CSV table of C-alpha atoms in Angstrom, one decimal:
chain,number,residue,atom,x,y,z
L,15,UNK,CA,193.9,48.5,-51.7
L,16,UNK,CA,196.9,49.4,-49.5
L,17,UNK,CA,197.1,47.2,-46.4
L,18,UNK,CA,199.4,47.8,-43.5
L,19,UNK,CA,200.3,45.8,-40.4
L,20,UNK,CA,202.5,46.7,-37.4
L,21,UNK,CA,204.3,44.6,-34.8
L,22,UNK,CA,206.6,45.6,-31.9
L,23,UNK,CA,209.4,44.1,-29.9
L,24,UNK,CA,211.5,45.2,-26.9
L,25,UNK,CA,215.1,44.6,-25.9
L,26,UNK,CA,216.2,42.4,-23.1
L,27,UNK,CA,216.7,45.5,-21.0
L,28,UNK,CA,213.1,46.6,-21.2
L,29,UNK,CA,211.6,46.5,-17.6
L,30,UNK,CA,208.9,44.0,-18.5
L,31,UNK,CA,211.4,41.8,-20.3
L,32,UNK,CA,213.8,42.0,-17.4
L,33,UNK,CA,211.0,40.6,-15.2
L,34,UNK,CA,210.3,37.8,-17.7
L,35,UNK,CA,213.9,36.8,-17.8
L,36,UNK,CA,214.2,36.7,-14.1
L,37,UNK,CA,211.1,34.5,-13.9
L,38,UNK,CA,212.4,32.1,-16.4
L,39,UNK,CA,215.9,32.1,-15.0
L,40,UNK,CA,214.4,31.0,-11.7
L,41,UNK,CA,212.3,28.3,-13.4
L,42,UNK,CA,215.5,27.0,-15.1
L,43,UNK,CA,217.3,26.9,-11.8
L,44,UNK,CA,214.5,25.0,-10.1
L,45,UNK,CA,214.2,22.5,-13.1
L,46,UNK,CA,218.0,21.9,-12.9
L,47,UNK,CA,217.6,20.9,-9.3
L,48,UNK,CA,214.4,18.8,-9.7
L,49,UNK,CA,212.9,18.3,-13.2
L,50,UNK,CA,209.5,17.2,-11.7
L,51,UNK,CA,209.1,20.4,-9.6
L,52,UNK,CA,206.1,22.6,-9.8
L,53,UNK,CA,207.0,26.3,-10.4
L,54,UNK,CA,205.0,29.5,-10.9
L,55,UNK,CA,207.6,32.2,-10.5
L,56,UNK,CA,205.5,34.3,-12.9
L,57,UNK,CA,204.9,37.3,-10.7
L,58,UNK,CA,208.2,39.2,-10.7
L,59,UNK,CA,208.1,43.0,-10.3
L,60,UNK,CA,211.1,45.2,-10.9
L,61,UNK,CA,211.3,48.9,-10.0
L,62,UNK,CA,213.9,51.4,-9.0
L,63,UNK,CA,216.6,49.4,-7.1
L,64,UNK,CA,214.3,46.6,-6.0
L,65,UNK,CA,213.0,43.2,-7.3
L,66,UNK,CA,210.0,41.5,-5.9
L,67,UNK,CA,209.6,37.8,-6.6
L,68,UNK,CA,206.3,36.2,-5.7
L,69,UNK,CA,204.8,32.9,-6.7
L,70,UNK,CA,204.3,29.2,-5.8
L,71,UNK,CA,207.0,26.5,-5.8
L,72,UNK,CA,206.9,22.9,-4.7
L,73,UNK,CA,210.4,21.2,-4.9
L,74,UNK,CA,212.9,19.2,-2.9
L,75,UNK,CA,215.7,21.2,-4.4
L,76,UNK,CA,217.3,24.5,-3.3
L,77,UNK,CA,217.7,27.6,-5.4
L,78,UNK,CA,219.5,30.8,-4.3
L,79,UNK,CA,216.8,33.1,-5.5
L,80,UNK,CA,218.6,36.4,-4.9
L,81,UNK,CA,221.7,35.0,-6.6
L,82,UNK,CA,219.8,34.0,-9.7
L,83,UNK,CA,218.0,37.4,-9.8
L,84,UNK,CA,221.3,39.3,-9.5
L,85,UNK,CA,223.1,37.2,-12.2
L,86,UNK,CA,220.2,37.8,-14.6
L,87,UNK,CA,220.2,41.6,-14.0
L,88,UNK,CA,223.9,41.9,-14.5
L,89,UNK,CA,223.9,39.7,-17.6
L,90,UNK,CA,221.4,42.0,-19.3
L,91,UNK,CA,223.6,45.0,-18.6
L,92,UNK,CA,222.2,46.7,-15.5
L,93,UNK,CA,225.5,47.2,-13.7
L,94,UNK,CA,225.1,50.8,-12.6
L,95,UNK,CA,222.6,52.3,-10.2
L,96,UNK,CA,222.3,55.3,-12.5
L,97,UNK,CA,220.5,52.9,-15.0
L,98,UNK,CA,217.7,52.5,-12.5
L,99,UNK,CA,218.9,49.2,-11.1
L,100,UNK,CA,222.2,47.5,-10.3
L,101,UNK,CA,222.4,43.7,-10.1
L,102,UNK,CA,225.2,44.0,-7.5
L,103,UNK,CA,223.4,46.3,-5.0
L,104,UNK,CA,219.6,46.1,-5.7
L,105,UNK,CA,217.2,44.7,-3.1
L,106,UNK,CA,215.6,41.4,-3.7
L,107,UNK,CA,212.4,40.6,-1.8
L,108,UNK,CA,210.8,37.1,-2.1
L,109,UNK,CA,207.4,35.7,-1.2
L,110,UNK,CA,207.2,32.1,-2.3
L,111,UNK,CA,204.5,29.6,-1.1
L,112,UNK,CA,204.0,26.0,-2.0
L,113,UNK,CA,201.6,25.1,-4.9
L,114,UNK,CA,198.1,24.8,-3.7
L,115,UNK,CA,197.2,21.1,-2.9
L,116,UNK,CA,193.9,21.7,-4.7
L,117,UNK,CA,195.8,22.4,-7.9
L,118,UNK,CA,198.4,19.7,-7.2
L,119,UNK,CA,195.7,16.9,-7.0
L,120,UNK,CA,194.5,17.9,-10.5
L,121,UNK,CA,198.0,17.9,-12.0
L,122,UNK,CA,199.0,14.5,-10.7
L,123,UNK,CA,196.7,11.9,-12.1
L,124,UNK,CA,198.5,8.7,-11.3
L,125,UNK,CA,201.0,8.2,-14.2
L,126,UNK,CA,199.2,10.9,-16.2
L,127,UNK,CA,199.5,14.6,-16.0
L,128,UNK,CA,196.5,16.9,-15.8
L,129,UNK,CA,196.4,20.4,-17.1
L,130,UNK,CA,197.6,22.9,-14.5
L,131,UNK,CA,194.8,25.4,-15.4
L,132,UNK,CA,191.9,25.9,-17.7
L,133,UNK,CA,192.3,28.1,-20.7
L,134,UNK,CA,192.7,28.5,-24.5
L,135,UNK,CA,196.0,28.5,-26.4
L,136,UNK,CA,196.9,29.3,-29.9
L,137,UNK,CA,199.7,28.1,-32.2
L,138,UNK,CA,200.4,29.6,-35.6
L,139,UNK,CA,202.7,29.3,-38.6
L,140,UNK,CA,203.0,31.0,-42.0
L,141,UNK,CA,205.4,30.3,-44.9
L,142,UNK,CA,206.0,34.0,-45.4
L,143,UNK,CA,209.4,33.8,-43.8
L,144,UNK,CA,212.1,31.1,-43.2
L,145,UNK,CA,211.1,31.3,-39.5
L,146,UNK,CA,207.5,30.4,-40.4
L,147,UNK,CA,206.5,33.6,-38.6
L,148,UNK,CA,204.8,36.8,-39.6
L,149,UNK,CA,207.3,39.2,-41.2
L,150,UNK,CA,206.4,42.2,-39.0
L,151,UNK,CA,207.3,40.4,-35.8
L,152,UNK,CA,210.4,38.8,-37.3
L,153,UNK,CA,211.8,42.2,-38.3
L,154,UNK,CA,210.7,43.9,-35.0
L,155,UNK,CA,212.7,41.2,-33.1
L,156,UNK,CA,215.7,41.5,-35.4
L,157,UNK,CA,215.8,45.3,-34.8
L,158,UNK,CA,215.5,44.8,-31.0
L,159,UNK,CA,218.2,42.1,-31.0
L,160,UNK,CA,220.5,44.3,-33.2
L,161,UNK,CA,220.0,47.2,-30.8
L,162,UNK,CA,221.2,45.1,-27.9
L,163,UNK,CA,224.1,43.8,-30.0
L,164,UNK,CA,225.5,47.2,-30.9
L,165,UNK,CA,225.3,48.1,-27.2
L,166,UNK,CA,227.1,45.0,-26.0
L,167,UNK,CA,229.8,45.2,-28.6
L,168,UNK,CA,230.2,49.0,-27.9
L,169,UNK,CA,229.6,49.7,-31.6
L,170,UNK,CA,227.3,52.4,-30.1
L,171,UNK,CA,228.9,52.7,-26.7
L,172,UNK,CA,226.5,55.4,-25.5
L,173,UNK,CA,223.5,53.0,-25.5
L,174,UNK,CA,221.9,51.7,-22.3
L,175,UNK,CA,219.9,48.4,-21.9
L,176,UNK,CA,216.3,49.7,-22.3
L,177,UNK,CA,214.8,49.8,-25.8
L,178,UNK,CA,211.8,49.2,-28.1
L,179,UNK,CA,211.3,48.6,-31.8
L,180,UNK,CA,208.3,48.6,-34.1
L,181,UNK,CA,207.8,47.8,-37.8
L,182,UNK,CA,205.0,48.7,-40.1
L,183,UNK,CA,204.9,46.8,-43.5
L,184,UNK,CA,202.7,47.4,-46.5
L,185,UNK,CA,201.2,44.2,-48.1
L,186,UNK,CA,199.9,43.5,-51.5
L,187,UNK,CA,196.6,41.9,-52.5
L,188,UNK,CA,198.2,38.5,-52.4
L,189,UNK,CA,199.7,39.1,-48.9
L,190,UNK,CA,203.2,39.7,-50.1
L,191,UNK,CA,205.3,42.4,-48.6
L,192,UNK,CA,205.6,45.4,-50.8
L,193,UNK,CA,207.6,47.8,-48.7
L,194,UNK,CA,208.3,49.1,-45.2
L,195,UNK,CA,206.1,52.0,-44.3
L,196,UNK,CA,207.6,52.9,-40.9
L,197,UNK,CA,210.3,51.9,-38.4
L,198,UNK,CA,210.2,53.0,-34.8
L,199,UNK,CA,213.2,52.6,-32.5
L,200,UNK,CA,213.4,53.9,-28.9
L,201,UNK,CA,216.9,53.5,-27.5
L,202,UNK,CA,218.0,54.4,-24.0
L,203,UNK,CA,221.3,56.4,-24.1
L,204,UNK,CA,223.9,58.3,-22.1
L,205,UNK,CA,223.1,62.0,-21.5
L,206,UNK,CA,226.0,63.2,-23.7
L,207,UNK,CA,224.7,61.6,-26.9
L,208,UNK,CA,222.8,64.1,-29.1
L,209,UNK,CA,219.5,63.2,-30.9
L,210,UNK,CA,221.1,63.9,-34.2
L,211,UNK,CA,223.9,61.5,-33.5
L,212,UNK,CA,221.6,58.8,-32.2
L,213,UNK,CA,219.2,59.1,-35.2
L,214,UNK,CA,222.1,58.8,-37.7
L,215,UNK,CA,223.8,55.9,-35.9
L,216,UNK,CA,220.7,53.8,-35.3
L,217,UNK,CA,219.6,54.2,-38.9
L,218,UNK,CA,223.0,53.1,-40.1
L,219,UNK,CA,224.0,50.5,-37.6
L,220,UNK,CA,220.6,49.0,-36.7
L,221,UNK,CA,217.9,49.7,-39.3
L,222,UNK,CA,220.0,49.4,-42.4
L,223,UNK,CA,221.7,46.3,-41.1
L,224,UNK,CA,218.4,44.5,-40.5
L,225,UNK,CA,215.7,45.7,-43.0
L,226,UNK,CA,215.9,44.4,-46.6
L,227,UNK,CA,217.0,47.4,-48.6
L,228,UNK,CA,214.4,46.9,-51.3
L,229,UNK,CA,211.7,47.5,-48.7
L,230,UNK,CA,213.1,50.9,-47.7
L,231,UNK,CA,212.2,53.7,-50.0
L,232,UNK,CA,211.9,57.5,-50.0
L,233,UNK,CA,208.5,57.3,-48.3
L,234,UNK,CA,209.6,55.1,-45.4
L,235,UNK,CA,209.2,56.9,-42.2
L,236,UNK,CA,211.8,56.7,-39.3
L,237,UNK,CA,210.8,57.5,-35.8
L,238,UNK,CA,214.0,57.2,-33.8
L,239,UNK,CA,213.8,58.4,-30.2
L,240,UNK,CA,210.9,60.5,-31.3
L,241,UNK,CA,210.5,62.5,-28.1
L,242,UNK,CA,214.1,63.7,-28.5
L,243,UNK,CA,215.5,62.2,-25.3
L,244,UNK,CA,215.6,58.8,-23.6
L,245,UNK,CA,218.2,59.0,-20.8
L,246,UNK,CA,216.0,57.8,-17.9
L,247,UNK,CA,214.9,54.3,-18.7
L,248,UNK,CA,214.7,50.8,-17.3
L,249,UNK,CA,213.0,50.2,-14.0
L,250,UNK,CA,213.7,53.8,-12.9
L,251,UNK,CA,211.4,55.1,-15.7
L,252,UNK,CA,208.8,52.3,-15.7
L,253,UNK,CA,208.3,49.4,-13.4
L,254,UNK,CA,208.4,46.0,-15.1
L,255,UNK,CA,206.1,42.9,-14.5
L,256,UNK,CA,206.2,39.4,-15.8
L,257,UNK,CA,203.7,38.6,-18.5
L,258,UNK,CA,203.2,42.1,-19.8
L,259,UNK,CA,204.6,41.4,-23.3
L,260,UNK,CA,202.6,38.4,-24.4
L,261,UNK,CA,202.1,39.7,-27.9
L,262,UNK,CA,205.8,40.3,-28.3
L,263,UNK,CA,206.4,36.8,-27.0
L,264,UNK,CA,204.2,35.2,-29.7
L,265,UNK,CA,203.0,36.4,-33.1
L,266,UNK,CA,203.1,40.2,-33.0
L,267,UNK,CA,199.3,40.5,-32.9
L,268,UNK,CA,198.7,38.8,-36.2
L,269,UNK,CA,196.5,36.1,-34.7
L,270,UNK,CA,194.5,35.8,-31.4
L,271,UNK,CA,196.1,35.2,-28.1
L,272,UNK,CA,194.6,33.1,-25.3
L,273,UNK,CA,195.8,35.6,-22.6
L,274,UNK,CA,198.1,33.4,-20.7
L,275,UNK,CA,201.8,34.4,-20.2
L,276,UNK,CA,204.7,31.9,-20.5
L,277,UNK,CA,207.6,33.0,-18.3
L,278,UNK,CA,208.1,31.5,-14.9
L,279,UNK,CA,205.6,28.6,-15.5
L,280,UNK,CA,206.6,25.0,-15.4
L,281,UNK,CA,205.3,22.8,-18.3
L,282,UNK,CA,202.3,21.5,-16.4
L,283,UNK,CA,200.9,24.9,-17.0
L,284,UNK,CA,199.3,24.5,-20.4
L,285,UNK,CA,199.4,28.3,-20.9
L,286,UNK,CA,203.0,27.5,-21.9
L,287,UNK,CA,203.3,23.9,-23.0
L,288,UNK,CA,200.1,23.7,-25.1
L,289,UNK,CA,200.9,26.9,-26.8
L,290,UNK,CA,204.4,25.5,-27.7
L,291,UNK,CA,202.9,22.3,-29.0
L,292,UNK,CA,200.2,24.1,-31.0
L,293,UNK,CA,203.1,26.1,-32.6
L,294,UNK,CA,205.0,22.9,-33.3
L,295,UNK,CA,202.0,21.2,-35.0
L,296,UNK,CA,201.1,24.3,-37.0
L,297,UNK,CA,204.7,24.8,-38.2
L,298,UNK,CA,205.1,21.2,-39.3
L,299,UNK,CA,201.7,21.2,-41.1
L,300,UNK,CA,202.6,24.4,-43.0
L,301,UNK,CA,206.0,23.2,-43.9
L,302,UNK,CA,204.5,19.9,-45.1
L,303,UNK,CA,202.3,22.0,-47.5
L,304,UNK,CA,198.8,21.6,-45.9
L,305,UNK,CA,198.3,25.3,-46.0
L,306,UNK,CA,200.2,28.6,-46.4
L,307,UNK,CA,198.9,29.9,-43.0
L,308,UNK,CA,197.5,27.8,-40.2
L,309,UNK,CA,196.2,28.6,-36.8
L,310,UNK,CA,195.4,26.0,-34.1
L,311,UNK,CA,193.2,26.7,-31.1
L,312,UNK,CA,193.2,24.2,-28.2
L,313,UNK,CA,191.2,24.4,-25.0
L,314,UNK,CA,191.7,22.7,-21.6
L,315,UNK,CA,190.0,22.3,-18.2
L,316,UNK,CA,192.1,22.2,-15.1
L,317,UNK,CA,193.0,18.7,-14.3
L,318,UNK,CA,192.1,17.4,-17.7
L,319,UNK,CA,194.4,14.8,-19.2
L,320,UNK,CA,193.2,15.5,-22.7
L,321,UNK,CA,192.2,18.7,-24.5
L,322,UNK,CA,188.6,19.7,-24.6
L,323,UNK,CA,188.7,21.0,-28.2
L,324,UNK,CA,190.9,21.5,-31.2
L,325,UNK,CA,190.1,23.9,-34.0
L,326,UNK,CA,192.0,24.8,-37.2
L,327,UNK,CA,191.8,27.9,-39.3
L,328,UNK,CA,193.8,28.4,-42.6
L,329,UNK,CA,192.5,31.8,-43.8
L,330,UNK,CA,191.6,30.3,-47.2
L,331,UNK,CA,195.1,29.0,-47.9
L,332,UNK,CA,194.4,25.3,-47.3
L,333,UNK,CA,195.3,22.8,-50.0
L,334,UNK,CA,193.0,20.2,-48.5
L,335,UNK,CA,189.7,20.7,-46.6
L,336,UNK,CA,190.2,22.0,-43.1
L,337,UNK,CA,188.2,19.1,-41.8
L,338,UNK,CA,190.9,16.8,-43.2
L,339,UNK,CA,193.6,18.9,-41.6
L,340,UNK,CA,191.9,18.6,-38.2
L,341,UNK,CA,191.7,14.8,-38.7
L,342,UNK,CA,195.4,14.6,-39.4
L,343,UNK,CA,196.1,17.0,-36.4
L,344,UNK,CA,194.2,14.7,-34.0
L,345,UNK,CA,195.7,11.5,-35.3
L,346,UNK,CA,199.3,12.7,-35.6
L,347,UNK,CA,199.7,15.0,-32.6
L,348,UNK,CA,199.0,14.1,-29.0
L,349,UNK,CA,197.8,17.2,-27.1
L,350,UNK,CA,197.6,15.4,-23.7
L,351,UNK,CA,199.6,17.6,-21.2
L,352,UNK,CA,201.9,14.7,-20.2
L,353,UNK,CA,202.7,13.7,-23.8
L,354,UNK,CA,203.5,17.3,-24.7
L,355,UNK,CA,205.9,17.6,-21.8
L,356,UNK,CA,207.7,14.3,-22.8
L,357,UNK,CA,207.8,15.0,-26.6
L,358,UNK,CA,209.0,18.5,-26.3
L,359,UNK,CA,211.4,17.7,-23.5
L,360,UNK,CA,210.0,20.5,-21.4
L,361,UNK,CA,211.5,19.4,-18.1
L,362,UNK,CA,214.9,20.6,-19.2
L,363,UNK,CA,216.2,24.1,-18.2
L,364,UNK,CA,216.0,26.0,-21.5
L,365,UNK,CA,213.6,28.8,-21.0
L,366,UNK,CA,215.6,31.9,-20.0
L,367,UNK,CA,216.8,32.6,-23.6
L,368,UNK,CA,213.2,32.5,-24.8
L,369,UNK,CA,212.1,35.2,-22.5
L,370,UNK,CA,213.5,37.9,-24.8
L,371,UNK,CA,213.1,38.2,-28.6
L,372,UNK,CA,210.2,35.7,-28.8
L,373,UNK,CA,209.4,32.1,-28.0
L,374,UNK,CA,208.8,31.1,-31.6
L,375,UNK,CA,210.8,31.4,-34.8
L,376,UNK,CA,214.0,31.1,-32.8
L,377,UNK,CA,216.4,29.5,-35.3
L,378,UNK,CA,219.2,30.6,-33.0
L,379,UNK,CA,218.1,28.1,-30.3
L,380,UNK,CA,217.6,24.4,-30.5
L,381,UNK,CA,214.0,24.2,-29.3
L,382,UNK,CA,212.0,21.0,-29.8
L,383,UNK,CA,208.8,23.0,-30.5
L,384,UNK,CA,210.6,24.7,-33.5
L,385,UNK,CA,211.8,21.4,-35.0
L,386,UNK,CA,210.6,20.4,-38.5
L,387,UNK,CA,210.8,16.7,-37.7
L,388,UNK,CA,207.3,15.7,-38.8
L,389,UNK,CA,207.3,17.2,-42.3
L,390,UNK,CA,208.2,14.0,-44.2
L,391,UNK,CA,205.6,11.8,-42.4
L,392,UNK,CA,202.9,14.5,-42.8
L,393,UNK,CA,203.6,14.8,-46.5
L,394,UNK,CA,203.2,11.1,-46.8
L,395,UNK,CA,199.7,11.3,-45.5
L,396,UNK,CA,198.4,13.3,-48.4
L,397,UNK,CA,201.2,13.2,-51.0
L,398,UNK,CA,201.9,17.0,-50.5
L,399,UNK,CA,205.0,18.9,-51.3
L,400,UNK,CA,206.6,21.4,-49.0
L,401,UNK,CA,205.7,25.1,-49.5
L,402,UNK,CA,208.2,27.7,-50.7
L,403,UNK,CA,209.2,30.1,-48.0
L,404,UNK,CA,209.5,33.8,-49.0
L,405,UNK,CA,211.7,36.3,-47.2
């Protein structure tokens, strides 16, 4: 039976991703001033010529919010009002309040840290790729990153910042990738570029530079700027909002999502920190050979200093009983919010780069939640050998 799966990504110039990066740039700026601050700059809205930043911040430090917003916009490439927004001249409107004291009393529990909200979070890993990520999202991200790279290096000098990618792969009965069924690329461009030129250039400079050639065959479908024109883009074509790309940020839809966004939230918000830690645990367990695929669900109540629940699913790929994996998970990984913050060093400014091209599988960034530093000790628990990673 033929089985297909699709994941999408977006470039850093996509309006929603623009909002995510502004939110996380502000978080990093506040953390640089005061690591213990409480920040929820997770409500950024971008539209034609204007950025609205709303949220809650409690800090002793000072951050030039309009300055951070403008630097982020210009870094991404919005330096011309014709693109829909110009970091030099756009309006920046802020509405920032202090964190609610009702929430604050639940977060600060003496020397302990309580969860900043209730909710469920998921962490996942698979040995299908070197990134321990699903292949569809890996290649969707690579295409989006390559699309941005050829714009910035002026390899394709007619491209503008906005863009989206999508990859559909065909899988065999054993879950192995057989081929690429379809590639979708939408790239904003200057008005003078023809659709024929764009199609040829992107297929050559983006798709063929990223996708494994053995996956591309005569039946692979290419949808490149499929409407025929993508001149108007960015915030001028579609307003952007923080937290609108949570599937792009995580696992490409392969596994469930708890619904909470990451960007703009300090690490007391378990939407972010617990999802990072669940990924860290899942990745190390898979790399240690406990299973080929492993999903962890964790649940919290606001103010709780320990998780309410932990649940493991291995999709029939476990090499030991799932009950044993849960025992190891509980004994070897501390899901208390305060412990997560300390172990993953989440008080450090480091989040803006994660706000585009995914928070997980980022071998280009030195992120503690991507470290494989528990593999040896975990293998010692059960005498397991590490799994072989496929491309």
